[in-house]
Amino acid sequence: MVCHPVERVWWKEAVVYQIYPANFLDSNGDGLGVDTIWLPPIFASPQKDMGYDIADYRSIHAPYGTVADVQKLIDELHSQQMRLLMDLVVNHTSDEHEWFKESRSSRTSAKRDWYFWRDPKYDEQGIRKEPNNWKSVFGGSAWHFDETTGQYYLALFLLSQPDLNWTNYAMRQATYDDMRFWLDRGVDGFRIDSMNLMSKHPNLPDGKVVTDEPYQSGAEFFASGPKMHDYVREMRAEVFDNYDIMTVGELGFTKDEHSVGQYVAKDRRELNMLFTGDIVDMDFGPNGKYERSDFHPSKIRNVTNLWQTAMPKLNGWNSVYLDNHDSGRSLSRYASDAPEHRAAAAKMLATYMATLSGTLFLLAGQEIGMANLGKDYGADAYIDVEAKNHYKAVLKARGGDESRVADVLKELQLKARDHGRLPMQWDSSPNAVFTTTDSKPWMTINKDHKEWNAASQIDDSTSVMAYWKQMLALRKQNTDILVYGSYSPLPESETGEVVLGYERECHETGKKAGVLLNFSATQQRVLAAKRYPDFSVLVSNQDPNFVDGQITLKPFGAIVLQSA
């Protein structure tokens, strides 16, 4: 394999901590060891999609504060040698944004072409139809009729989130000005939401009919369209290259090596890294998120091996993550939140993330082993629009009989976006410090916060939080190996099918680290230890057990070995 020399820059070594602003309340000075904070949208918004429907990019949602407050946050972070990453949502706006209000005011509006407007179609009976058959990501048609001007507008998410038309030069320049507004204030980079949806096929053709539903996925025509790379390169040349920042694109509907390489290969001058989504899709069914497909360790082995070996060839860079605001908690989906395994499983996942090459991203709560809501929560516990719309649609299709949608509820209990957005579990008080005891929180708080909370772990040297601190310190102490080193998968013949094993090696010194991770609830004997006759244990979530060159890994056991 041909590898390129690795350029060392701050954003490659960063440890990014994602905070969901509505559900986070920290007021003391204890630290985890992260150096970059990522805030999902905090801008002015009607909050119909938890802030991803932006009404004004230069104002702050009132409950969060003001632009001056954000400036103070930026300045305070910089004074502590920390950085701030913001969400950049420019595929769509809220329908309450002034741009859209002007756009919908008349067909001759100067901003009419800043969004997608199309005339209706009519069937043989003269019934009005949408311009094409595209299905919204949240269900139903992606087109919405506007009585004022007699045309439809495109909204791939909620009807209140109209898509911006990136073919319009003036619109692009206006979004660049909004980006500069924040970069000039010291923001250190952007995670670009729904990035590759910004270029659609110019003719907006019908999606391929693959179901008997009235609307079909048009992803082949609205994702990674013909101008996508032109837009990203223009954005970089006109905005990003004027600042020392990190850029992360959310790449939906696209997971192959060739397509990813076109965005992140250094000589392409586009983005620093991507979220491809395949690491959070490993238990999705063939027809979508809420269809059952059981997770098996072979899936994470395949995804990990693919991107850890691909990026050196592409001269690109990885993002390393398991959880985010759009996913259920990885602990509950890919490991175990059962009481007897939870701590070990959370530590095993921490070992996995901290020993891979790439920029590390944590979601608030991972550091204390936060889990999904659990199987004793009903559909009424979920408030996110994606989960609610899906549940209601299936319930309606099955005659309104809740006894017939147990399979749907099971998938919500695993994958609903609510799980990744749960209020941070600070302590065991009735509402985890978010509200008084006689008021109801705006969002469900997991009842297990009484046992699993930050306060109970801060001073516990055996806690998940303490282990995360250890792993992050280890990563910083061994940057040459764990961040910039090469990656070699260990053969399944040495690890077994449920143990993920790989080796990291420093290019300059030849120093190696071997990583073994048991993704199962049963004890495993691993032959790979024979590779390390002279070794030391860098870290382990269990008491190491070596017999005749074999390692016994307990359920969800993890160990990192360093060669002499």
Coordinates of C-alpha atoms in Angstrom, one line a residue:
M1 CA 0.0 0.0 0.0
V2 CA 1.4 3.4 -1.0
C3 CA 1.1 5.9 1.9
H4 CA 1.7 9.6 1.9
P5 CA 3.8 11.5 4.4
V6 CA 1.5 12.6 7.2
E7 CA 1.2 16.4 7.8
R8 CA 0.8 17.2 11.4
V9 CA -1.8 19.9 12.2
W10 CA -3.8 20.8 15.2
W11 CA -7.2 19.5 14.0
K12 CA -5.8 16.0 13.4
E13 CA -4.9 15.7 17.1
A14 CA -8.0 17.4 18.4
V15 CA -10.4 15.6 20.7
V16 CA -13.9 17.1 20.0
Y17 CA -16.7 17.0 22.5
Q18 CA -20.2 17.5 21.1
I19 CA -22.6 19.3 23.3
Y20 CA -26.4 19.4 22.6
P21 CA -27.0 22.9 24.0
A22 CA -30.6 22.4 25.1
N23 CA -29.5 19.4 27.3
F24 CA -26.2 20.5 28.8
L25 CA -25.6 22.4 32.0
D26 CA -22.1 22.4 33.4
S27 CA -20.8 24.9 35.9
N28 CA -17.7 23.5 37.5
G29 CA -14.0 23.3 36.4
D30 CA -13.5 19.5 36.2
G31 CA -12.1 18.4 32.9
L32 CA -12.2 15.3 30.7
G33 CA -9.2 16.1 28.5
V34 CA -11.0 17.3 25.4
D35 CA -9.7 20.4 23.5
T36 CA -12.5 21.3 21.1
I37 CA -16.2 21.9 21.7
W38 CA -18.7 21.2 19.0
L39 CA -22.0 23.0 19.3
P40 CA -25.0 22.0 17.1
P41 CA -27.0 24.9 15.8
I42 CA -27.5 27.6 18.5
F43 CA -28.8 30.2 16.0
A44 CA -32.3 31.9 16.0
S45 CA -34.8 29.2 15.2
P46 CA -38.4 28.2 15.8
Q47 CA -37.0 24.8 16.9
K48 CA -39.2 22.6 14.8
D49 CA -36.2 20.4 14.1
M50 CA -34.2 21.1 17.3
G51 CA -32.4 24.1 15.8
Y52 CA -31.6 22.7 12.4
D53 CA -34.2 25.0 11.0
I54 CA -32.4 28.3 11.2
A55 CA -34.2 31.7 10.9
D56 CA -31.2 33.9 11.3
Y57 CA -27.5 32.8 11.1
R58 CA -26.3 36.0 12.9
S59 CA -28.6 35.8 15.9
I60 CA -28.7 33.3 18.8
H61 CA -31.7 31.3 20.0
A62 CA -32.8 33.5 22.9
P63 CA -32.8 30.8 25.6
Y64 CA -29.1 30.2 24.8
G65 CA -28.0 33.9 25.1
T66 CA -26.7 36.4 22.6
V67 CA -23.9 36.9 20.1
A68 CA -22.0 38.6 22.9
D69 CA -22.3 35.5 25.0
V70 CA -21.0 33.3 22.2
Q71 CA -18.1 35.8 21.8
K72 CA -17.3 35.4 25.5
L73 CA -17.4 31.6 25.1
I74 CA -15.0 31.8 22.1
D75 CA -12.6 34.0 24.0
E76 CA -12.7 31.9 27.2
L77 CA -12.1 28.7 25.2
H78 CA -9.1 30.3 23.4
S79 CA -7.7 31.5 26.7
Q80 CA -7.7 27.8 27.8
Q81 CA -6.1 26.7 24.5
M82 CA -9.4 25.2 23.4
R83 CA -11.4 25.7 20.3
L84 CA -15.0 25.9 19.1
L85 CA -16.6 24.0 16.2
M86 CA -20.0 25.2 15.0
D87 CA -22.7 23.5 12.9
L88 CA -23.1 25.1 9.5
V89 CA -26.6 24.3 8.1
V90 CA -26.8 25.7 4.6
N91 CA -28.6 23.1 2.6
H92 CA -31.8 24.6 4.0
T93 CA -33.2 27.3 6.2
S94 CA -36.3 27.7 8.3
D95 CA -39.4 29.0 6.5
E96 CA -39.2 31.9 9.0
H97 CA -35.9 33.1 7.6
E98 CA -36.1 36.5 5.9
W99 CA -34.7 35.0 2.7
F100 CA -37.6 32.5 2.4
K101 CA -40.2 35.1 3.4
E102 CA -39.1 37.3 0.5
S103 CA -38.7 34.3 -1.8
R104 CA -42.3 33.2 -1.3
S105 CA -43.7 36.7 -1.5
S106 CA -44.1 36.6 -5.3
R107 CA -42.9 34.8 -8.4
T108 CA -40.9 37.9 -9.3
S109 CA -39.1 38.3 -6.0
A110 CA -35.4 39.0 -6.2
K111 CA -34.8 36.0 -4.0
R112 CA -37.3 33.7 -5.7
D113 CA -34.5 31.6 -7.2
W114 CA -32.7 31.3 -3.8
Y115 CA -35.0 28.3 -3.2
F116 CA -36.5 25.6 -5.5
W117 CA -39.9 26.6 -6.9
R118 CA -41.7 24.5 -9.5
D119 CA -45.2 24.4 -11.1
P120 CA -47.6 21.6 -10.3
K121 CA -48.2 18.7 -12.5
Y122 CA -51.7 17.4 -13.2
D123 CA -52.9 13.8 -13.8
E124 CA -55.5 12.7 -16.3
Q125 CA -58.3 13.7 -14.0
G126 CA -56.9 17.2 -13.5
I127 CA -55.8 16.5 -9.9
R128 CA -52.8 18.6 -8.9
K129 CA -49.6 16.6 -8.3
E130 CA -46.1 17.4 -7.0
P131 CA -43.3 18.3 -9.5
N132 CA -41.7 14.9 -8.8
N133 CA -42.1 11.8 -6.6
W134 CA -39.3 12.6 -4.1
K135 CA -39.9 11.4 -0.5
S136 CA -38.9 13.6 2.4
V137 CA -36.3 12.3 4.7
F138 CA -38.9 12.6 7.5
G139 CA -41.7 10.9 5.4
G140 CA -44.3 12.2 3.0
S141 CA -43.7 14.3 -0.1
A142 CA -40.6 16.5 -0.3
W143 CA -42.7 19.2 -2.1
H144 CA -45.1 21.6 -0.5
F145 CA -47.7 23.7 -2.3
D146 CA -47.7 27.4 -1.5
E147 CA -51.1 29.0 -2.1
T148 CA -49.7 32.5 -2.4
T149 CA -47.9 32.0 -5.7
G150 CA -49.4 28.7 -6.8
Q151 CA -46.2 26.8 -6.9
Y152 CA -44.5 24.0 -4.9
Y153 CA -41.2 24.5 -3.0
L154 CA -38.7 21.7 -2.2
A155 CA -38.0 20.7 1.4
L156 CA -36.2 17.5 1.8
F157 CA -36.7 17.5 5.6
L158 CA -39.6 19.2 7.3
L159 CA -42.0 21.4 5.2
S160 CA -40.7 24.2 7.4
Q161 CA -37.2 23.6 6.1
P162 CA -37.1 24.7 2.5
D163 CA -33.9 23.8 0.5
L164 CA -31.6 26.5 -0.7
N165 CA -30.8 26.6 -4.4
W166 CA -27.0 26.5 -4.5
T167 CA -27.0 27.2 -8.3
N168 CA -27.8 30.8 -7.4
Y169 CA -24.6 32.8 -7.1
A170 CA -26.1 35.6 -5.0
M171 CA -27.4 33.0 -2.5
R172 CA -24.0 31.4 -2.2
Q173 CA -22.3 34.7 -1.6
A174 CA -24.8 35.5 1.2
T175 CA -24.1 32.2 2.9
Y176 CA -20.4 32.9 2.7
D177 CA -20.9 36.2 4.4
D178 CA -22.7 34.4 7.2
M179 CA -19.8 32.0 7.5
R180 CA -17.3 34.9 7.7
F181 CA -19.5 36.6 10.4
W182 CA -18.6 33.7 12.8
L183 CA -15.1 33.0 11.6
D184 CA -14.1 36.6 12.0
R185 CA -15.2 36.2 15.6
G186 CA -12.8 33.4 16.2
V187 CA -14.9 30.2 15.5
D188 CA -12.4 27.5 14.7
G189 CA -14.3 25.5 12.1
F190 CA -17.6 24.0 10.9
R191 CA -19.3 20.7 10.7
I192 CA -21.4 21.1 7.5
D193 CA -24.8 19.6 7.9
S194 CA -26.3 17.6 5.0
M195 CA -23.4 18.8 3.0
N196 CA -23.7 16.7 -0.1
L197 CA -27.4 17.6 -0.6
M198 CA -26.5 21.1 -1.7
S199 CA -26.2 20.0 -5.3
K200 CA -29.3 18.4 -7.0
H201 CA -29.7 17.1 -10.5
P202 CA -30.7 20.2 -12.5
N203 CA -33.8 18.6 -13.9
L204 CA -35.1 17.2 -10.6
P205 CA -36.2 13.9 -12.2
D206 CA -38.4 11.3 -10.5
G207 CA -36.7 8.9 -8.2
K208 CA -36.7 5.2 -9.2
V209 CA -39.9 3.5 -8.1
V210 CA -38.9 0.7 -5.7
T211 CA -42.0 0.5 -3.4
D212 CA -45.7 0.8 -3.8
E213 CA -45.7 4.0 -1.8
P214 CA -46.6 7.3 -3.5
Y215 CA -43.2 8.9 -2.8
Q216 CA -39.8 7.4 -3.5
S217 CA -36.2 8.2 -2.5
G218 CA -34.7 10.5 -5.0
A219 CA -31.3 10.3 -3.4
E220 CA -29.6 9.5 -6.6
F221 CA -30.7 12.9 -7.9
F222 CA -30.5 15.1 -4.8
A223 CA -27.3 13.8 -3.1
S224 CA -23.8 14.5 -4.5
G225 CA -25.1 16.2 -7.6
P226 CA -23.0 17.4 -10.5
K227 CA -21.9 20.7 -9.0
M228 CA -21.2 19.4 -5.5
H229 CA -17.4 19.5 -5.7
D230 CA -17.5 22.9 -7.4
Y231 CA -19.4 24.4 -4.5
V232 CA -17.1 22.9 -1.9
R233 CA -14.0 24.1 -3.7
E234 CA -15.5 27.6 -4.1
M235 CA -16.5 27.6 -0.4
R236 CA -12.9 26.7 0.6
A237 CA -11.2 29.2 -1.8
E238 CA -13.5 32.1 -0.9
V239 CA -13.9 31.4 2.8
F240 CA -12.1 28.6 4.5
D241 CA -8.6 29.1 3.2
N242 CA -8.5 32.5 4.8
Y243 CA -8.6 31.0 8.3
D244 CA -6.9 28.3 10.3
I245 CA -9.9 26.1 10.8
M246 CA -11.3 22.5 10.8
T247 CA -13.9 21.5 8.2
V248 CA -16.0 18.4 8.6
G249 CA -18.7 17.4 6.0
E250 CA -21.7 15.3 6.7
L251 CA -21.9 12.9 3.7
G252 CA -25.3 11.3 3.5
F253 CA -26.2 8.5 1.1
T254 CA -22.5 8.1 0.0
K255 CA -20.1 5.6 1.6
D256 CA -17.8 4.3 -1.1
E257 CA -14.1 4.9 -1.0
H258 CA -13.9 6.6 -4.4
S259 CA -16.6 9.1 -3.7
V260 CA -15.3 9.9 -0.2
G261 CA -11.8 10.3 -1.6
Q262 CA -13.0 13.1 -3.9
Y263 CA -14.0 15.2 -0.9
V264 CA -11.0 14.6 1.4
A265 CA -7.9 13.8 -0.7
K266 CA -5.5 16.6 0.1
D267 CA -4.8 17.6 -3.5
R268 CA -8.5 18.1 -4.1
R269 CA -8.5 21.1 -1.7
E270 CA -12.0 20.5 -0.5
L271 CA -12.6 19.3 3.1
N272 CA -10.5 18.1 6.0
M273 CA -12.7 15.1 6.9
L274 CA -16.2 13.6 6.6
F275 CA -18.9 11.8 8.6
T276 CA -19.9 9.1 6.2
G277 CA -22.5 7.6 8.5
D278 CA -21.7 4.0 8.0
I279 CA -20.5 3.6 11.6
V280 CA -23.9 4.6 12.9
D281 CA -25.8 2.6 10.3
M282 CA -24.5 -0.8 11.2
D283 CA -27.9 -2.1 12.5
F284 CA -30.1 -0.5 9.8
G285 CA -32.1 -2.8 7.6
P286 CA -31.9 -2.9 3.8
N287 CA -34.9 -0.6 3.5
G288 CA -34.0 2.0 6.1
K289 CA -33.2 3.0 9.6
Y290 CA -36.2 1.5 11.4
E291 CA -36.0 -1.9 9.8
R292 CA -34.3 -4.6 11.8
S293 CA -30.8 -5.8 11.0
D294 CA -28.8 -7.2 14.0
F295 CA -25.4 -5.9 14.7
H296 CA -22.5 -8.3 14.4
P297 CA -18.8 -7.5 15.2
S298 CA -17.9 -8.3 11.7
K299 CA -19.6 -5.1 10.6
I300 CA -17.5 -2.8 12.8
R301 CA -14.4 -4.8 11.7
N302 CA -15.3 -4.1 8.0
V303 CA -16.0 -0.4 8.5
T304 CA -12.9 0.1 10.6
N305 CA -10.6 -1.7 8.3
L306 CA -12.0 0.1 5.3
W307 CA -11.4 3.7 6.4
Q308 CA -8.3 3.1 8.5
T309 CA -6.5 1.7 5.5
A310 CA -8.2 3.9 2.8
M311 CA -7.2 7.3 4.2
P312 CA -3.4 6.8 3.9
K313 CA -3.9 5.8 0.3
L314 CA -6.2 8.8 -0.4
N315 CA -4.0 11.2 1.5
G316 CA -7.1 12.1 3.4
W317 CA -8.0 12.1 7.1
N318 CA -10.6 10.2 9.2
S319 CA -13.2 11.3 11.7
V320 CA -13.4 8.8 14.6
Y321 CA -16.8 8.6 16.2
L322 CA -19.6 6.2 17.3
D323 CA -22.3 8.5 18.6
N324 CA -23.8 11.8 17.5
H325 CA -27.1 13.8 17.8
D326 CA -28.6 11.8 14.9
S327 CA -28.1 8.3 16.4
G328 CA -29.0 6.0 19.2
R329 CA -26.3 5.3 21.8
S330 CA -23.6 2.9 20.6
L331 CA -23.3 1.4 24.0
S332 CA -26.9 0.1 23.7
R333 CA -26.6 -0.9 20.0
Y334 CA -23.1 -2.3 19.5
A335 CA -22.1 -3.4 23.0
S336 CA -24.2 -3.8 26.1
D337 CA -26.0 -1.6 28.6
A338 CA -26.9 -4.6 30.8
P339 CA -26.0 -3.8 34.4
E340 CA -23.4 -6.6 34.6
H341 CA -21.6 -5.5 31.4
R342 CA -22.3 -1.7 31.1
A343 CA -19.1 -0.3 32.6
A344 CA -16.8 -2.8 30.8
A345 CA -18.6 -2.3 27.5
A346 CA -18.4 1.5 27.8
K347 CA -14.6 1.3 28.5
M348 CA -14.1 -1.1 25.6
L349 CA -15.7 1.3 23.2
A350 CA -13.5 4.1 24.7
T351 CA -10.5 2.0 24.0
Y352 CA -11.6 1.4 20.4
M353 CA -12.2 5.1 19.7
A354 CA -9.0 6.4 21.4
T355 CA -6.7 4.0 19.5
L356 CA -7.8 4.8 15.9
S357 CA -6.2 7.2 13.5
G358 CA -8.3 10.3 12.9
T359 CA -9.8 13.2 14.7
L360 CA -11.7 11.9 17.8
F361 CA -15.4 13.0 18.3
L362 CA -17.3 12.3 21.5
L363 CA -21.0 13.0 22.2
A364 CA -21.7 14.3 25.7
G365 CA -22.6 11.4 27.9
Q366 CA -20.3 8.8 26.3
E367 CA -17.7 9.6 29.0
I368 CA -20.1 8.3 31.7
G369 CA -21.6 5.4 29.8
M370 CA -24.9 7.0 28.9
A371 CA -27.3 4.5 27.3
N372 CA -30.6 4.5 25.4
L373 CA -33.9 5.1 27.1
G374 CA -34.6 1.4 27.4
K375 CA -37.3 -1.1 26.6
D376 CA -39.7 0.1 29.3
Y377 CA -40.3 3.4 27.5
G378 CA -43.3 3.7 25.2
A379 CA -43.7 5.8 22.0
D380 CA -44.9 8.8 23.9
A381 CA -41.4 9.2 25.4
Y382 CA -40.0 10.1 22.0
I383 CA -40.3 13.8 20.9
D384 CA -38.0 13.9 17.9
V385 CA -39.9 14.6 14.6
E386 CA -38.1 11.8 12.7
A387 CA -39.1 9.0 15.2
K388 CA -42.6 10.4 15.8
N389 CA -43.4 10.8 12.1
H390 CA -42.3 7.2 11.3
Y391 CA -44.2 5.7 14.2
K392 CA -47.4 7.5 13.3
A393 CA -47.1 6.6 9.6
V394 CA -46.7 2.9 10.3
L395 CA -49.4 3.0 13.0
K396 CA -51.8 4.6 10.5
A397 CA -50.9 2.1 7.8
R398 CA -51.7 -0.8 10.3
G399 CA -55.1 0.5 11.1
G400 CA -54.2 2.5 14.3
D401 CA -53.7 -0.7 16.3
E402 CA -50.8 -0.1 18.7
S403 CA -50.5 -3.9 19.3
R404 CA -49.4 -4.2 15.7
V405 CA -46.4 -1.8 15.9
A406 CA -44.3 -3.5 18.6
D407 CA -41.6 -4.1 16.0
V408 CA -41.5 -0.3 15.2
L409 CA -41.3 0.6 18.9
K410 CA -38.4 -1.8 19.3
E411 CA -36.4 0.0 16.6
L412 CA -37.2 3.4 18.1
Q413 CA -35.8 2.0 21.4
L414 CA -32.6 1.4 19.6
K415 CA -32.2 4.1 17.0
A416 CA -34.3 7.1 17.6
R417 CA -32.4 10.4 17.6
D418 CA -33.8 11.2 21.0
H419 CA -31.2 8.8 22.6
G420 CA -28.3 10.9 21.3
R421 CA -30.0 14.1 22.5
L422 CA -31.0 13.0 26.0
P423 CA -30.3 15.5 28.8
M424 CA -26.8 15.1 30.3
Q425 CA -27.0 13.0 33.5
W426 CA -25.3 15.2 36.0
D427 CA -26.5 13.7 39.3
S428 CA -29.2 11.6 40.9
S429 CA -31.6 14.4 41.7
P430 CA -35.1 13.9 40.3
N431 CA -34.4 15.7 37.0
A432 CA -30.6 15.5 36.9
V433 CA -30.4 19.2 37.9
F434 CA -32.2 20.5 34.8
T435 CA -35.5 21.5 36.5
T436 CA -37.1 21.8 39.9
T437 CA -38.7 18.7 41.3
D438 CA -42.2 20.0 40.7
S439 CA -41.8 20.9 37.0
K440 CA -41.5 18.6 34.0
P441 CA -38.4 18.6 31.8
W442 CA -39.0 19.5 28.1
M443 CA -37.5 16.1 27.1
T444 CA -37.4 12.7 28.6
I445 CA -34.6 12.2 31.1
N446 CA -33.5 8.6 31.4
K447 CA -34.6 7.2 34.7
D448 CA -31.2 5.4 35.0
H449 CA -29.6 8.7 35.8
K450 CA -30.0 7.9 39.4
E451 CA -27.3 5.3 39.1
W452 CA -25.4 6.5 36.0
N453 CA -24.4 10.2 36.4
A454 CA -21.4 12.4 36.4
A455 CA -21.4 13.2 40.1
S456 CA -21.1 9.6 41.0
Q457 CA -18.1 9.1 38.7
I458 CA -16.0 12.2 39.2
D459 CA -14.1 10.9 42.2
D460 CA -14.2 7.2 41.3
S461 CA -11.0 5.9 39.9
T462 CA -12.7 2.8 38.5
S463 CA -15.5 4.7 36.7
V464 CA -16.1 5.0 33.0
M465 CA -15.2 8.7 33.3
A466 CA -11.9 7.9 34.9
Y467 CA -11.1 5.4 32.1
W468 CA -12.0 7.9 29.4
K469 CA -9.6 10.4 31.0
Q470 CA -6.9 7.7 31.0
M471 CA -7.5 6.9 27.4
L472 CA -7.4 10.5 26.2
A473 CA -4.2 11.1 28.2
L474 CA -2.7 7.9 26.6
R475 CA -3.7 9.1 23.2
K476 CA -2.0 12.5 23.7
Q477 CA 1.2 10.8 25.1
N478 CA 1.4 8.4 22.2
T479 CA 0.4 10.7 19.3
D480 CA 3.0 9.3 17.0
I481 CA 1.4 5.8 17.2
L482 CA -2.3 6.3 18.0
V483 CA -3.0 9.4 15.9
Y484 CA -0.4 9.4 13.1
G485 CA 0.7 5.8 13.0
S486 CA -0.1 3.1 10.4
Y487 CA -3.0 0.7 10.9
S488 CA -2.8 -3.0 10.2
P489 CA -5.8 -5.3 10.9
L490 CA -5.1 -8.5 12.8
P491 CA -6.4 -11.6 11.0
E492 CA -9.6 -13.2 12.2
S493 CA -7.8 -16.5 12.5
E494 CA -5.8 -15.0 15.4
T495 CA -8.6 -13.0 17.1
G496 CA -11.8 -14.9 16.4
E497 CA -14.9 -13.5 14.8
V498 CA -16.2 -11.4 17.7
V499 CA -12.8 -9.8 18.7
L500 CA -11.6 -6.8 16.7
G501 CA -7.8 -6.7 16.6
Y502 CA -5.4 -4.2 15.0
E503 CA -1.9 -3.0 15.2
R504 CA -0.7 0.7 15.2
E505 CA 2.9 1.5 14.3
C506 CA 4.9 4.7 14.4
H507 CA 6.4 5.4 11.0
E508 CA 9.6 7.0 12.3
T509 CA 10.5 4.7 15.2
G510 CA 8.8 1.4 14.4
K511 CA 7.2 1.3 17.8
K512 CA 4.0 -0.7 17.8
A513 CA 0.8 -1.0 19.8
G514 CA -1.6 -4.0 19.6
V515 CA -5.3 -3.5 20.3
L516 CA -7.7 -6.3 21.2
L517 CA -11.4 -5.6 21.7
N518 CA -14.1 -8.2 22.7
F519 CA -17.4 -7.2 21.2
S520 CA -19.3 -10.0 22.9
A521 CA -20.8 -10.9 26.3
T522 CA -18.8 -14.1 26.4
Q523 CA -15.2 -14.8 27.4
Q524 CA -12.8 -15.1 24.4
R525 CA -9.3 -16.7 24.1
V526 CA -7.1 -14.8 21.6
L527 CA -4.0 -16.2 19.9
A528 CA -2.8 -12.7 18.7
A529 CA -0.8 -12.3 21.9
K530 CA 1.9 -14.5 20.4
R531 CA 2.8 -11.4 18.3
Y532 CA 4.1 -9.7 21.5
P533 CA 6.6 -12.0 23.3
D534 CA 8.1 -8.9 24.9
F535 CA 5.4 -6.5 25.7
S536 CA 3.9 -4.2 28.3
V537 CA 0.3 -3.4 28.9
L538 CA -0.5 0.2 28.1
V539 CA -4.1 0.0 29.3
S540 CA -6.8 -2.6 29.9
N541 CA -10.3 -2.6 31.3
Q542 CA -9.7 -5.9 33.0
D543 CA -6.9 -7.7 34.9
P544 CA -4.7 -9.1 32.0
N545 CA -4.8 -12.9 31.8
F546 CA -1.9 -14.4 29.8
V547 CA -1.4 -18.1 29.5
D548 CA 0.9 -19.8 27.0
G549 CA 0.9 -16.8 24.7
Q550 CA -2.8 -16.5 24.7
I551 CA -4.9 -13.7 26.2
T552 CA -8.3 -14.3 27.8
L553 CA -10.6 -11.4 27.3
K554 CA -13.5 -11.1 29.6
P555 CA -16.9 -10.0 28.3
F556 CA -16.4 -6.7 26.5
G557 CA -12.7 -6.9 27.5
A558 CA -10.2 -4.5 26.0
I559 CA -6.4 -4.4 26.1
V560 CA -3.7 -2.3 24.4
L561 CA -0.2 -3.9 24.3
Q562 CA 3.0 -2.1 23.5
S563 CA 6.0 -4.0 22.1
A564 CA 9.3 -3.5 23.8

